[in-house]
Structures are given as structure tokens and as C-alpha cells.
Short mmCIF file of C-alpha atoms in Angstrom, two decimals:
data_model
loop_
_atom_site.label_atom_id
_atom_site.label_comp_id
_atom_site.label_asym_id
_atom_site.label_seq_id
_atom_site.Cartn_x
_atom_site.Cartn_y
_atom_site.Cartn_z
CA UNK A 289 0.00 0.00 0.00
CA UNK A 290 2.84 2.37 0.84
CA UNK A 291 4.42 1.92 -2.59
CA UNK A 292 1.11 2.21 -4.46
CA UNK A 293 0.23 5.35 -2.53
CA UNK A 294 3.70 6.71 -3.22
CA UNK A 295 3.29 6.19 -6.96
CA UNK A 296 0.12 8.32 -7.04
CA UNK A 297 1.69 11.00 -4.85
CA UNK A 298 4.74 11.08 -7.11
CA UNK A 299 2.57 11.42 -10.22
CA UNK A 300 0.00 13.95 -9.03
CA UNK A 301 1.78 15.88 -6.26
CA UNK A 302 5.42 15.91 -7.31
CA UNK A 303 4.41 15.75 -11.00
CA UNK A 304 7.54 13.66 -11.49
CA UNK A 305 8.34 10.17 -12.71
CA UNK A 306 10.15 7.15 -11.31
CA UNK A 307 12.64 6.97 -14.25
CA UNK A 308 13.61 10.62 -13.66
CA UNK A 309 14.29 9.93 -9.99
CA UNK A 310 16.18 6.71 -10.69
CA UNK A 311 18.50 8.49 -13.14
CA UNK A 312 19.01 11.40 -10.75
CA UNK A 313 19.88 9.42 -7.65
CA UNK A 314 21.97 6.83 -9.50
CA UNK A 315 24.39 9.57 -10.56
CA UNK A 316 25.05 10.73 -7.01
CA UNK A 317 26.12 7.61 -5.15
CA UNK A 318 29.70 7.01 -4.05
CA UNK A 319 31.53 3.92 -2.82
CA UNK A 320 30.53 4.80 0.77
CA UNK A 321 26.93 6.00 0.77
CA UNK A 322 24.23 6.90 3.30
CA UNK A 323 20.54 6.68 2.36
CA UNK A 324 18.33 8.79 4.67
CA UNK A 325 14.67 7.83 5.08
CA UNK A 326 15.09 4.70 3.00
CA UNK A 327 11.37 3.84 3.33
CA UNK A 328 10.61 0.33 2.13
CA UNK A 329 13.66 0.46 -0.15
CA UNK A 330 11.68 0.18 -3.40
CA UNK A 331 13.19 3.24 -5.09
CA UNK A 332 16.72 2.47 -3.92
CA UNK A 333 16.37 -1.07 -5.27
CA UNK A 334 15.56 0.44 -8.69
CA UNK A 335 18.52 2.82 -8.41
CA UNK A 336 20.89 -0.04 -7.64
CA UNK A 337 19.53 -2.08 -10.55
CA UNK A 338 20.10 0.91 -12.86
CA UNK A 339 23.66 1.26 -11.61
CA UNK A 340 24.33 -2.44 -12.26
CA UNK A 341 22.92 -2.26 -15.79
CA UNK A 342 25.13 0.71 -16.67
CA UNK A 343 28.13 -0.55 -14.69
CA UNK A 344 28.31 2.53 -12.50
CA UNK A 345 30.21 0.76 -9.72
CA UNK A 346 29.23 -0.83 -6.44
CA UNK A 347 28.69 0.94 -3.12
CA UNK A 348 28.80 0.18 0.56
CA UNK A 349 25.38 1.50 1.63
CA UNK A 350 23.97 2.35 5.02
CA UNK A 351 20.25 3.06 5.12
CA UNK A 352 18.33 4.65 7.99
CA UNK A 353 14.56 4.85 8.50
CA UNK A 354 12.54 6.31 11.39
CA UNK A 355 9.27 4.45 10.78
CA UNK A 356 9.44 0.93 12.20
CA UNK A 357 6.97 -0.47 9.65
CA UNK A 358 8.90 0.91 6.68
CA UNK A 359 12.20 -0.14 8.26
CA UNK A 360 10.98 -3.74 8.40
CA UNK A 361 9.99 -3.49 4.74
CA UNK A 362 13.46 -2.25 3.78
CA UNK A 363 15.12 -4.97 5.81
CA UNK A 364 13.10 -7.57 3.89
CA UNK A 365 13.89 -5.88 0.57
CA UNK A 366 17.64 -5.97 1.18
CA UNK A 367 17.89 -9.12 3.29
CA UNK A 368 20.22 -10.74 0.71
CA UNK A 369 21.90 -7.58 -0.52
CA UNK A 370 25.65 -7.55 -0.01
CA UNK A 371 27.36 -4.40 1.25
CA UNK A 372 24.09 -3.10 2.69
CA UNK A 373 23.12 -2.26 6.26
CA UNK A 374 19.64 -0.99 7.13
CA UNK A 375 18.95 0.34 10.61
CA UNK A 376 16.60 2.48 12.64
CA UNK A 377 17.67 6.11 12.58
CA UNK A 378 16.56 9.70 12.95
CA UNK A 379 17.67 12.11 10.23
CA UNK A 380 17.92 14.93 12.79
CA UNK A 381 20.17 12.93 15.16
CA UNK A 382 22.30 10.66 13.01
CA UNK A 383 24.25 8.16 15.08
CA UNK A 384 27.42 8.31 12.98
CA UNK A 385 30.85 9.89 13.47
CA UNK A 386 31.75 13.13 11.74
CA UNK A 387 32.86 12.89 8.11
CA UNK A 388 31.96 9.22 7.65
CA UNK A 389 30.22 9.14 4.24
CA UNK A 390 31.24 10.24 0.77
CA UNK A 391 27.65 10.72 -0.42
CA UNK A 392 24.17 10.98 1.06
CA UNK A 393 20.76 10.80 -0.60
CA UNK A 394 17.28 11.57 0.70
CA UNK A 395 14.54 10.63 -1.77
CA UNK A 396 11.00 12.00 -1.39
CA UNK A 397 11.36 12.59 2.33
CA UNK A 398 13.09 15.80 3.41
CA UNK A 399 9.75 17.66 3.37
CA UNK A 400 8.33 15.01 5.75
CA UNK A 401 10.80 15.89 8.52
CA UNK A 402 9.54 18.55 10.97
CA UNK A 403 13.02 19.87 11.84
CA UNK A 404 14.43 19.95 8.35
CA UNK A 405 17.25 22.32 9.32
CA UNK A 406 18.55 19.81 11.88
CA UNK A 407 18.42 17.05 9.25
CA UNK A 408 20.43 19.15 6.79
CA UNK A 409 22.98 20.13 9.46
CA UNK A 410 23.41 16.51 10.57
CA UNK A 411 23.90 15.42 6.97
CA UNK A 412 26.57 18.09 6.56
CA UNK A 413 28.30 16.78 9.70
CA UNK A 414 28.44 13.11 8.63
CA UNK A 415 29.66 13.90 5.11
CA UNK A 416 33.35 13.90 4.33
CA UNK A 417 34.72 17.18 2.94
CA UNK A 418 33.95 17.20 -0.76
CA UNK A 419 31.02 14.81 -0.29
CA UNK A 420 27.60 15.39 -1.83
CA UNK A 421 24.02 15.42 -0.59
CA UNK A 422 21.38 14.67 -3.24
CA UNK A 423 17.69 15.19 -2.50
CA UNK A 424 14.41 15.86 -4.21
CA UNK A 425 12.19 18.14 -2.16
CA UNK A 426 8.51 18.91 -2.60
CA UNK A 427 7.70 22.51 -3.56
CA UNK A 428 4.41 24.33 -3.22
CA UNK A 429 2.14 23.50 -6.20
CA UNK A 430 3.06 25.15 -9.48
CA UNK A 431 1.76 25.12 -13.04
CA UNK A 432 -1.82 25.11 -14.42
CA UNK A 433 -4.69 25.70 -11.99
CA UNK A 434 -6.12 22.18 -12.26
CA UNK A 435 -2.77 20.56 -11.44
CA UNK A 436 -2.21 23.01 -8.57
CA UNK A 437 -5.64 22.16 -7.17
CA UNK A 438 -5.01 18.39 -7.31
CA UNK A 439 -1.56 18.71 -5.76
CA UNK A 440 -2.82 21.01 -3.01
CA UNK A 441 -5.59 18.58 -2.12
CA UNK A 442 -3.11 15.70 -1.80
CA UNK A 443 -0.72 17.88 0.23
CA UNK A 444 -3.51 18.84 2.63
CA UNK A 445 -4.40 15.17 3.04
CA UNK A 446 -0.75 14.27 3.65
CA UNK A 447 -0.41 16.91 6.35
CA UNK A 448 -3.56 15.67 8.08
CA UNK A 449 -2.22 12.10 7.93
CA UNK A 450 1.13 13.16 9.36
CA UNK A 451 3.12 11.95 6.34
CA UNK A 452 3.96 15.45 5.05
CA UNK A 453 5.27 18.30 7.15
CA UNK A 454 5.34 21.06 4.55
CA UNK A 455 6.32 21.78 0.95
CA UNK A 456 8.89 24.53 0.42
CA UNK A 457 9.50 27.62 -1.64
CA UNK A 458 12.47 27.14 -3.92
CA UNK A 459 14.46 30.12 -2.59
CA UNK A 460 13.80 29.12 1.02
CA UNK A 461 15.07 25.62 0.36
CA UNK A 462 18.31 26.91 -1.13
CA UNK A 463 18.79 29.20 1.86
CA UNK A 464 18.46 26.30 4.30
CA UNK A 465 21.14 24.26 2.53
CA UNK A 466 23.50 27.21 2.33
CA UNK A 467 22.92 28.10 6.00
CA UNK A 468 24.13 24.60 6.94
CA UNK A 469 27.38 25.21 5.05
CA UNK A 470 26.62 23.50 1.75
CA UNK A 471 27.56 24.79 -1.69
CA UNK A 472 24.77 24.05 -4.17
CA UNK A 473 26.12 22.39 -7.29
CA UNK A 474 22.91 21.37 -9.05
CA UNK A 475 19.47 22.83 -8.64
CA UNK A 476 16.63 22.06 -11.05
CA UNK A 477 12.86 22.00 -10.82
CA UNK A 478 10.79 19.14 -12.22
CA UNK A 479 7.05 19.57 -11.77
CA UNK A 480 6.52 20.40 -8.11
CA UNK A 481 9.88 19.14 -6.88
CA UNK A 482 13.37 20.55 -6.61
CA UNK A 483 16.22 18.19 -7.49
CA UNK A 484 19.18 19.49 -5.54
CA UNK A 485 22.79 18.38 -5.19
CA UNK A 486 24.82 20.15 -2.50
CA UNK A 487 28.50 19.67 -1.73
CA UNK A 488 30.32 19.96 1.58
CA UNK A 489 33.32 22.19 0.82
CA UNK A 490 36.69 20.48 0.79
CA UNK A 491 38.80 21.06 3.87
#
């Protein structure tokens, strides 16, 4: 149900596609990678399959998830996956040493975290200098009136259900990343989502 619901949210709220996300996240994964809010692992499984097909290299991946139900789903998804560890974790209080990972991704989830600034700061802390943080973040509805109305209705439902904290304005989102110390390297808008890649400056 989570994955089916996510497909409709992706289509009508983000106005994005799974292939677009798979291509985006597959390009920003290093040999030592952290996946924040891994969910049930469905999207990451697609990303890893894409990377295998195009021989983009293997990664040692650590995945964290706050929801116990989704964590159990991810653990089942990757039960036989080599070089993969999935554990309970809070994006705002990441239980890792400073400068541990070369890359971090957060797919379809940063806007679900109430203290998003703490999550961005913690991600900055656990990244090695020169490491990247890739995320797609929900923006307030854009485009034609009908699409805005549909997206707003789904957003309102998500907030009532507690699965969405808030969408963001594009400029506000950039400011939050820069305030944490990141340098924004890539910043594009697809539908109602911002695809952002931010780098921790080299020491």
C-alpha cells in the first residue's frame, strides 16, 4: 500500500516520474553511501539495478529509517543484498561519526521531517569534505490551476495524515542548505519538486 500510494503522490503531487528519480539518484552515489529515510527500499532497489545495468560501480550503503513499519519493509527488501546495512535512525540525530560518508541521498522525504534544518545540518556533519548530498524536495504547487488544485488537495491530506510536514518555496530551500554550510552544485525543478545536489566544501 505504501508503494502504491507513493506512486500516485509522485505522479500527481510531485508531478515527477520514477525513471527521472532513478537516473538522478543513481548519478550521485559514491563507494561509501548513506541513504536517509530509506522507506521500504523500493526506489533504492531500482537505483541499484540501474547502476548495475550501466556498470556505474558498487557501493557500501547504510540506510536509515525512522518508521518501524517501513524499516521492516526495507530490511526484507535488502535481506540478501551484499554491502548493505539498514537500521533504525533519525535524520535529525544521526548516530554516525563526523565525516563518515562520501555521499548521502534523501529521496522523497526531506519535506516530511519537521526539523528539516537539523536534518540538513546533521547530513553536513556526517559527510566527508567534498562529499555530496542529493535530495528531491517537494515545492508548493506550481503550473496550471487544475494541477495546482489536485496537488494542493493531496498535500492537505498528507499533512492531516502526518506523512507530510510542509512543501517549500524554492528560494527558502536553497537558503536552508547554504545556511548549513553546503555549496549548491545542481538545482533544477521538475514539476513540483526541486532536485538538488549540495556539496560539503573540501577542507
